[in-house]
Short mmCIF file of C-alpha atoms and ligand atoms in Angstrom, two decimals:
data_model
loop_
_atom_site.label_atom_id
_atom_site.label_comp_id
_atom_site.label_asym_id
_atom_site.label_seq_id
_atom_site.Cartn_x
_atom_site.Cartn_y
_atom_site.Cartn_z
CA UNK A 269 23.36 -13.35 -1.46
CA UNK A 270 19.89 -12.57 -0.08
CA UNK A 271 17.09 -14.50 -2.10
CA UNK A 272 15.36 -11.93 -3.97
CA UNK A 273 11.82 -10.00 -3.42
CA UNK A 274 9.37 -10.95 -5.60
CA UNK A 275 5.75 -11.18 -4.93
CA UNK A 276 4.06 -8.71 -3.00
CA UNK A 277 0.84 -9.15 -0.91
CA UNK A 278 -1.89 -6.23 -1.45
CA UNK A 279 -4.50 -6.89 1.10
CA UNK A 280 -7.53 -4.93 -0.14
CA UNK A 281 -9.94 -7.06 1.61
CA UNK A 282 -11.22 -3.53 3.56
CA UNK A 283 -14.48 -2.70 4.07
CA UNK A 284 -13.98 1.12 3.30
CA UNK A 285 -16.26 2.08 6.02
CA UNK A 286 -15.20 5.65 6.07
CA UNK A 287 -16.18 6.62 2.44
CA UNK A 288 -19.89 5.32 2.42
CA UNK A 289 -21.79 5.40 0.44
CA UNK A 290 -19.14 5.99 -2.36
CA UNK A 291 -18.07 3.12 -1.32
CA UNK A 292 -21.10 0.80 -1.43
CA UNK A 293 -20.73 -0.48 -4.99
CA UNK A 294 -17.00 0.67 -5.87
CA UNK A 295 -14.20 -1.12 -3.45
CA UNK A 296 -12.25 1.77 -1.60
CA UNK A 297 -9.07 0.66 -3.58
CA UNK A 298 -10.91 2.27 -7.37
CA UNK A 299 -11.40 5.68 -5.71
CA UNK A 300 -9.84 7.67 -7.97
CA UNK A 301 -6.81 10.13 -7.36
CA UNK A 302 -6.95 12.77 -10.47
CA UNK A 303 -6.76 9.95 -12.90
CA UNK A 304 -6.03 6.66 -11.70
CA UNK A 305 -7.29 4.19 -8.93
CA UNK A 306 -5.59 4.11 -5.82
CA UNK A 307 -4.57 0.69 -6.27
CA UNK A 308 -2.63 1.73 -9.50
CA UNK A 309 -0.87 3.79 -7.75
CA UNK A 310 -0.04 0.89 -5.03
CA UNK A 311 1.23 -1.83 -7.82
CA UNK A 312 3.37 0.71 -10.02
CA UNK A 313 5.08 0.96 -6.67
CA UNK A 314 5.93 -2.40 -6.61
CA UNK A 315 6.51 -3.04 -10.14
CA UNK A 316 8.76 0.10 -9.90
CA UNK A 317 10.66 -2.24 -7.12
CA UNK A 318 11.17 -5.45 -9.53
CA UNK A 319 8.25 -7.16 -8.23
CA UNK A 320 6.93 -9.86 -10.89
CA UNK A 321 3.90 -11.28 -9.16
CA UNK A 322 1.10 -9.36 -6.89
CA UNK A 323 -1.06 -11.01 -4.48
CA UNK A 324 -4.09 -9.37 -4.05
CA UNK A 325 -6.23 -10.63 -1.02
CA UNK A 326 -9.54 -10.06 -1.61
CA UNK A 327 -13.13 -10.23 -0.22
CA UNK A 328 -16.98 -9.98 -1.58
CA UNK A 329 -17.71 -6.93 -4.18
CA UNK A 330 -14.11 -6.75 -5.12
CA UNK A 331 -14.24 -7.97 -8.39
CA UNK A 332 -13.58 -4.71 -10.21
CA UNK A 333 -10.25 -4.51 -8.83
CA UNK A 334 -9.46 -8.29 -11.44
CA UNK A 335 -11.17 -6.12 -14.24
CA UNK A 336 -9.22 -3.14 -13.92
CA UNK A 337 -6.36 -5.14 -14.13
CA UNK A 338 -7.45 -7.57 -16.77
CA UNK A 339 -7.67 -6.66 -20.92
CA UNK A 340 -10.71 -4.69 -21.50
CA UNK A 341 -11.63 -6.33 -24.81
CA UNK A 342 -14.43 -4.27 -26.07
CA UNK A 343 -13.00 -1.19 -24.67
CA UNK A 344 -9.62 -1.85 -26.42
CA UNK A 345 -11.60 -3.20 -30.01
CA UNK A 346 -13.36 0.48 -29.76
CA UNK A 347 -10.21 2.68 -29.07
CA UNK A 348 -9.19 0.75 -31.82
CA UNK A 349 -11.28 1.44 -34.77
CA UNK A 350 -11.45 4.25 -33.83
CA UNK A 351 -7.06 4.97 -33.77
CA UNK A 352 -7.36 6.26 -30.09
CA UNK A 353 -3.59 5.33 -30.07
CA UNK A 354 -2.52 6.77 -26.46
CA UNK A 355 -5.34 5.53 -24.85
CA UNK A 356 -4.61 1.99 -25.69
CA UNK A 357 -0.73 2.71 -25.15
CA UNK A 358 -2.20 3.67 -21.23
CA UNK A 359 -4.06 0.55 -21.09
CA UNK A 360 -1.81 -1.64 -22.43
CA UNK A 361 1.11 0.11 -19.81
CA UNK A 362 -0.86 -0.49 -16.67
CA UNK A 363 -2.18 -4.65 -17.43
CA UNK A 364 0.20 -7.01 -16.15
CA UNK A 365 2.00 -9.72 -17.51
CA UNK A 366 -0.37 -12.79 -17.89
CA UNK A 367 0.29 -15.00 -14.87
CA UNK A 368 1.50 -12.45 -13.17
CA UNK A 369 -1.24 -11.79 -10.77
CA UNK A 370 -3.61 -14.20 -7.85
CA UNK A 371 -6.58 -13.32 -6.41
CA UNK A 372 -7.63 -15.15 -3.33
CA UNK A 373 -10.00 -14.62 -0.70
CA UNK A 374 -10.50 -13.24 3.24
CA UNK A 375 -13.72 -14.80 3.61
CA UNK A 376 -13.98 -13.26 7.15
CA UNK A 377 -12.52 -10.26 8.56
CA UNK A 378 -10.44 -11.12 11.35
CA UNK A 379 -7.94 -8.45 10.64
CA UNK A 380 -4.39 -7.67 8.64
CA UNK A 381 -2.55 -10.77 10.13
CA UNK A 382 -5.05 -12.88 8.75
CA UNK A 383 -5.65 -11.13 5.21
CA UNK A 384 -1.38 -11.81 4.81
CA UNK A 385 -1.74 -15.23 6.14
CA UNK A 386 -4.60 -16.21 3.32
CA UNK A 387 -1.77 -15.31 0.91
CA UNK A 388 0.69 -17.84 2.31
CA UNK A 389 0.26 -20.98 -0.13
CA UNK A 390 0.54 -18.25 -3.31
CA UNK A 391 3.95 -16.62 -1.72
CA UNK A 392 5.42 -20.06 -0.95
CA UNK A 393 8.85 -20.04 1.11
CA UNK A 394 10.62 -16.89 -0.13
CA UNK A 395 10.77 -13.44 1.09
CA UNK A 396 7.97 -11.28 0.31
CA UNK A 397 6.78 -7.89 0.24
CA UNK A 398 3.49 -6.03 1.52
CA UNK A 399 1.92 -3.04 0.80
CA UNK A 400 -1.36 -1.27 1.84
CA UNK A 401 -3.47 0.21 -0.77
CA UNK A 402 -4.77 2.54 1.81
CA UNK A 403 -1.34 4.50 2.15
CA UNK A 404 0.12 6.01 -1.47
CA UNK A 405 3.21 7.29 -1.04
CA UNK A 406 4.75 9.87 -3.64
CA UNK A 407 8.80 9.85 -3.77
CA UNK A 408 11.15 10.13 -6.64
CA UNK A 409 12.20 6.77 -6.35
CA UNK A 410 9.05 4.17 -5.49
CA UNK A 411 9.26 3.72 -1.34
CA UNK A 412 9.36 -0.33 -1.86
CA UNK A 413 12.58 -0.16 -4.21
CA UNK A 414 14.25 1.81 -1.56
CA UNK A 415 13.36 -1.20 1.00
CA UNK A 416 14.20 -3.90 -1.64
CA UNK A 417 17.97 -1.71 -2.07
CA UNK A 418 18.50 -1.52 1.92
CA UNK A 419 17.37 -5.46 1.69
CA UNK A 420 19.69 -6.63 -0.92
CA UNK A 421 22.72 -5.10 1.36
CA UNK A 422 21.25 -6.19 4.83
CA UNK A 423 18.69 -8.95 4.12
CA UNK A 424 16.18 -9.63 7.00
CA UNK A 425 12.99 -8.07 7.45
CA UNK A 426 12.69 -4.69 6.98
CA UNK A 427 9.51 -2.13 7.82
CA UNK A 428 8.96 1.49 6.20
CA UNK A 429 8.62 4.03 9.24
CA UNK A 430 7.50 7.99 9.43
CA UNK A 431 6.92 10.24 11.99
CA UNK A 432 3.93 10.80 13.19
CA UNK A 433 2.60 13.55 15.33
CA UNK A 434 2.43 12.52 19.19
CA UNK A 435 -1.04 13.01 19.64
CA UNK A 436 -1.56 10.14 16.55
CA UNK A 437 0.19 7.03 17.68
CA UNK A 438 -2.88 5.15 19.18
CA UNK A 439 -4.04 4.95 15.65
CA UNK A 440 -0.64 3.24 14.14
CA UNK A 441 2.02 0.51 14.25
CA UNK A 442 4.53 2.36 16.49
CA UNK A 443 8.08 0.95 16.53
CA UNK A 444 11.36 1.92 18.74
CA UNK A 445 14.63 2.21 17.39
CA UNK A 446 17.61 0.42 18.20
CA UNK A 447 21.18 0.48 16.59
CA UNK A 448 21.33 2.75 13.69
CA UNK A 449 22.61 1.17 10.17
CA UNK A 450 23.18 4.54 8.46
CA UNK A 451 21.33 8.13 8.04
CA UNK A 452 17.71 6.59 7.57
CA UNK A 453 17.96 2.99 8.55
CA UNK A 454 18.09 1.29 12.26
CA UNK A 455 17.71 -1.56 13.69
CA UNK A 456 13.74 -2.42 15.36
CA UNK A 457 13.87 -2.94 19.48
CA UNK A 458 10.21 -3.20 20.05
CA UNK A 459 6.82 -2.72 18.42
CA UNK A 460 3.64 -2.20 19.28
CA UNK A 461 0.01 -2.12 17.58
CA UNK A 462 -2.19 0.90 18.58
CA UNK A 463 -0.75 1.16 21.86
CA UNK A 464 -3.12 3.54 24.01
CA UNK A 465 -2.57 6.88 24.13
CA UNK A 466 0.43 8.23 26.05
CA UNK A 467 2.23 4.45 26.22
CA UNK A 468 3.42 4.57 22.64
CA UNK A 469 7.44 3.91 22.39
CA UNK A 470 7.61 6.80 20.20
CA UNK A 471 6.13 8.94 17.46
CA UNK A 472 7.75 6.18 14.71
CA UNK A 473 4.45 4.55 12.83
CA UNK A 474 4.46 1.80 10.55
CA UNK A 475 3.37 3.12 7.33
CA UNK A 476 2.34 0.32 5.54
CA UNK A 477 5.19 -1.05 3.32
CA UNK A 478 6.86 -4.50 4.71
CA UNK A 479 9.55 -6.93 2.88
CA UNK A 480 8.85 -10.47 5.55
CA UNK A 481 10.66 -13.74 6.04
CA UNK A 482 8.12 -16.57 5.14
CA UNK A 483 8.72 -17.56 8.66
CA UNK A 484 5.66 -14.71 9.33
CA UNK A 485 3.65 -17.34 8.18
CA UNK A 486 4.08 -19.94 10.93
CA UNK A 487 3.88 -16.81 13.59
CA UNK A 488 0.35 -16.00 11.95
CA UNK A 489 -1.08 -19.24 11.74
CA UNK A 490 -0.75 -19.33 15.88
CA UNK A 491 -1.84 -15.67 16.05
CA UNK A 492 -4.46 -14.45 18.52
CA UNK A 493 -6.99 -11.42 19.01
CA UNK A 494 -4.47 -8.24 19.48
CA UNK A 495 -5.40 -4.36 19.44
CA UNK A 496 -9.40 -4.12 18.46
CA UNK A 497 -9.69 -7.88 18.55
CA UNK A 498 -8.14 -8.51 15.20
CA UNK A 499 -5.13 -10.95 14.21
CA UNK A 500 -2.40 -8.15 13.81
CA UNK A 501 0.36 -8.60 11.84
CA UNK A 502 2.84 -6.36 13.97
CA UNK A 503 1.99 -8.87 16.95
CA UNK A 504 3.43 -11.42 14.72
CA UNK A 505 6.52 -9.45 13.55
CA UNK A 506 7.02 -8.50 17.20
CA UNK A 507 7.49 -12.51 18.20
CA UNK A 508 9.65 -12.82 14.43
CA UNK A 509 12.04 -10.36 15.90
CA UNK A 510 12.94 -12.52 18.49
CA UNK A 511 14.62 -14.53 15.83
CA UNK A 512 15.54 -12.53 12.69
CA UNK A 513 17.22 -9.22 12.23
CA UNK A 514 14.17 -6.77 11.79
CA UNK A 515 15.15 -2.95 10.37
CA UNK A 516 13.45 0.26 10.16
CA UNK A 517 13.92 2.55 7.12
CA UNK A 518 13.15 6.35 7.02
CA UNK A 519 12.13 6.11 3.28
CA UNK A 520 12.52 9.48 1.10
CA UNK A 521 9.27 10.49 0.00
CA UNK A 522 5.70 11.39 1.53
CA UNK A 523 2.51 9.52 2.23
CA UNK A 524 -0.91 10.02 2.03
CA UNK A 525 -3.64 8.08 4.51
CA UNK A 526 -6.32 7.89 1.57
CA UNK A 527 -8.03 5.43 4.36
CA UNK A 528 -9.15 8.89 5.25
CA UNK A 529 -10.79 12.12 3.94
CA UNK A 530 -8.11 14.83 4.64
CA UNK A 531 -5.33 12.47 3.30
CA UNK A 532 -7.57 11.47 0.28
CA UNK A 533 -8.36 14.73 -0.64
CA UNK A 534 -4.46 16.29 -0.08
CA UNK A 535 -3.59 13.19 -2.21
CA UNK A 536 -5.58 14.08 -5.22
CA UNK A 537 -4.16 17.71 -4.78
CA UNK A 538 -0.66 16.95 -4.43
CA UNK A 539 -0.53 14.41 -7.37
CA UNK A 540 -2.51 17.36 -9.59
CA UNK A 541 0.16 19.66 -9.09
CA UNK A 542 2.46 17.17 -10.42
CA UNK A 543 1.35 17.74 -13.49
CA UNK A 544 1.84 21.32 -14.72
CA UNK A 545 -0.99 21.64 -17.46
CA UNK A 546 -3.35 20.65 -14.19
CA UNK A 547 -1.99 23.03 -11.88
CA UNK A 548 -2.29 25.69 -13.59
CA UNK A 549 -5.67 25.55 -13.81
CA UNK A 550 -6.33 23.90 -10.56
CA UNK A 551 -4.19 27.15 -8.72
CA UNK A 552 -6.04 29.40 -9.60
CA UNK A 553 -9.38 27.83 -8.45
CA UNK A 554 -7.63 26.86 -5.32
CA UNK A 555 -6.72 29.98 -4.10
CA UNK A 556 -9.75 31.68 -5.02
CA UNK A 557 -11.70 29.14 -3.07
CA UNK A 558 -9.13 29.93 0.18
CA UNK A 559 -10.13 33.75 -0.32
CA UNK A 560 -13.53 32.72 -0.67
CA UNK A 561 -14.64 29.33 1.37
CA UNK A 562 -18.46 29.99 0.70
CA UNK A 563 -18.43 30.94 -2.22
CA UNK A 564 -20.19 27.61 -4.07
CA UNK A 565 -23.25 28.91 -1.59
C1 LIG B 898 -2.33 -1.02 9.60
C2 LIG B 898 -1.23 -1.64 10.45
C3 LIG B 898 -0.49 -0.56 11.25
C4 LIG B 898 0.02 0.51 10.31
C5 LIG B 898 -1.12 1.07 9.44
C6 LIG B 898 -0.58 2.02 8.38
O1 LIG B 898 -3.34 -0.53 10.45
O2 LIG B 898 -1.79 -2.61 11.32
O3 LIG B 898 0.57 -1.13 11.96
O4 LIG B 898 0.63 1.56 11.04
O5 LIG B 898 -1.84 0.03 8.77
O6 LIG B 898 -1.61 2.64 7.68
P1 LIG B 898 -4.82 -0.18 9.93
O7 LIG B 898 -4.73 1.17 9.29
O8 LIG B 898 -5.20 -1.26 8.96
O9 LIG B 898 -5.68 -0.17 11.16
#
C-alpha cells in the first residue's frame, strides 16, 4: 500500500514579471480568469485530487493570496443582511478547512528547487504533491487526481508531461521516455531543464504537476546553480531517479501557460465558453472582432 498524497506545495513566490504593471500591486496568482483567480483554479485541482493540506510558498506582496483564502468577515456580515444567499454559498465553497492551509516564505529567489525546499519542514516525511499556479489545466477529471490514481497503482514519483512544439523545448522541463506502463504512462530515462535549443531529448515538457518522494528534500538541500543560475528542481529529480522509480503520465486534459499573454488570454476564453449563458454572448463579439480586428479604432 503506497502512503497516501496529501499536501501539496503551490510555489507562488513569482515575481510576475511579464504582466507589469498589472502586476505591481496584485500577485500574478489573483489575475483573474472570467471569474476566479488563477490560484482557485490551481487548489480546486488539488482538492479535486483528495488533497487536505496546501502549502503555499510565498514571498513579499503576497498577502492577498491568505485573504482570498481566509473568511471575509465584513464581506460575509453584508451579503448577509442583505440575504445574498449564493454569494455566500460561493464563498463559503472555495475557504478551506481551518488548519488546512501554511504559508511560509522564499525570502530570496534562487529558483523552483529552492521555493519546494522552503516547504520541507511543513510536508514532513510523506509523499507530496506540486503544482504551479502558472499552468491551469482544464480536463474532465482534475490532472492531479489522474496522477494520484496512476500513484496509488504504481507508487514512486510521478511527473505530468505534454507535447510541446519542437521549436519550444529550451523554454521547459523536457523528459525522455523509457518503458511504457500503459496507453499514457511510461517510465522517465532522462531529464533535462531548458536544455538549449536543438539538444532537447524530445518535444515531452514538464507541465507543472509533480507527486515527490520526501527524499527530494535531501537532493535539494545539496542543490547547485542549474539552467539560468537557479536551484532547479528537475536537476534534483534527475539525481532522485537514480534511486526511485520516476513515471511520466500523458494526463487527459489541456493546459494553459497563464505565465504568459497568449495562454492567459486563450485561458479566459476557453473557460468562458464553458459556460453557455457566457458564450453566447461572448461568440458573437468574438467573431465580429475576427471580421473586424480594428474595429475598437
Ligand atoms: C518550471 C519548471 C519546468 C516546467 C515549467 C512548466 O519552469 O522548472 O521544468 O516545464 O515550470 O511551466 P518555469 O516556467 O518556472 O521557468
Amino acid at each position: 500500500m503506497n502512503k497516501p498524497i496529501r499536501k501539496a506545495i503551490l510555489p507562488v513566490a513569482g515575481l510576475g514579471t511579464r504582466f507589469l504593471p498589472a502586476t505591481k500591486a496584485v500577485p500574478k496568482e489573483m489575475l483573474t480568469i472570467v471569474d476566479r483567480p488563477i490560484v482557485q483554479y490551481v487548489v480546486d485541482e488539488a482538492r479535486a485530487a483528495g488533497i487536505e493540506h496546501i502549502v503555499f510558498v510565498t514571498g513579499r506582496n503576497k498577502q492577498v493570496i491568505e485573504d482570498h483564502f481566509d473568511r471575509a468577515y465584513e464581506l460575509e456580515d453584508t451579503l448577509q443582511s442583505r440575504s445574498k444567499k449564493e454569494a455566500l454559498e460561493l464563498l463559503e465553497k472555495i475557504r478551506p478547512t481551518p488548519g488546512a492551509t501554511s504559508f511560509t516564505r522564499q525570502q530570496d529567489p534562487l529558483g523552483l528547487g529552492h521555493a519546494i525546499w522552503c516547504a520541507r519542514d511543513i510536508i514532513g516525511r510523506e509523499p507530496f504533491a506540486i503544482l504551479l499556479p502558472d499552468v491551469i489545466i482544464k480536463s474532465h477529471t482534475s490532472c492531479l487526481k489522474q496522477m494520484v490514481d496512476l500513484y496509488d497503482r504504481i507508487g514512486g514519483n510521478i511527473i505530468a508531461v505534454e507535447e510541446v512544439p519542437d521549436d519550444q523545448t529550451q523554454n521547459y522541463g523536457i523528459v525522455a521516455l523509457g518503458d511504457k506502463i500503459d496507453d499514457r504512462a511510461s517510465q522517465i530515462a532522462n531529464m533535462v531543464e531548458k536544455p538549449a535549443r536543438g539538444t532537447a531529448p524530445s518535444n515531452l515538457q514538464i507541465t507543472g504537476r509533480y507527486i515527490l518522494q520526501p527524499e527530494i528534500f535531501d537532493l535539494l538541500s545539496e542543490q547547485g546553480q542549474g539552467a539560468g543560475g537557479e536551484i532547479q528542481l528537475t536537476d534534483s529529480m534527475l539525481k532522485l531517479l537514480e534511486t526511485q522509480p520516476f513515471a511520466s503520465l500523458k494526463y487527459e486534459g489541456k493546459s494553459y501557460d497563464c505565465g504568459s499573454k497568449a495562454g492567459f488570454l486563450s485561458a479566459n476564453i476557453a473557460y468562458a465558453l464553458d459556460d453557455s449563458k457566457l458564450a453566447s454572448e461572448l461568440i458573437p463579439l468574438l467573431n465580429d472582432m475576427l471580421k473586424h480586428p480594428l474595429a475598437a479604432e
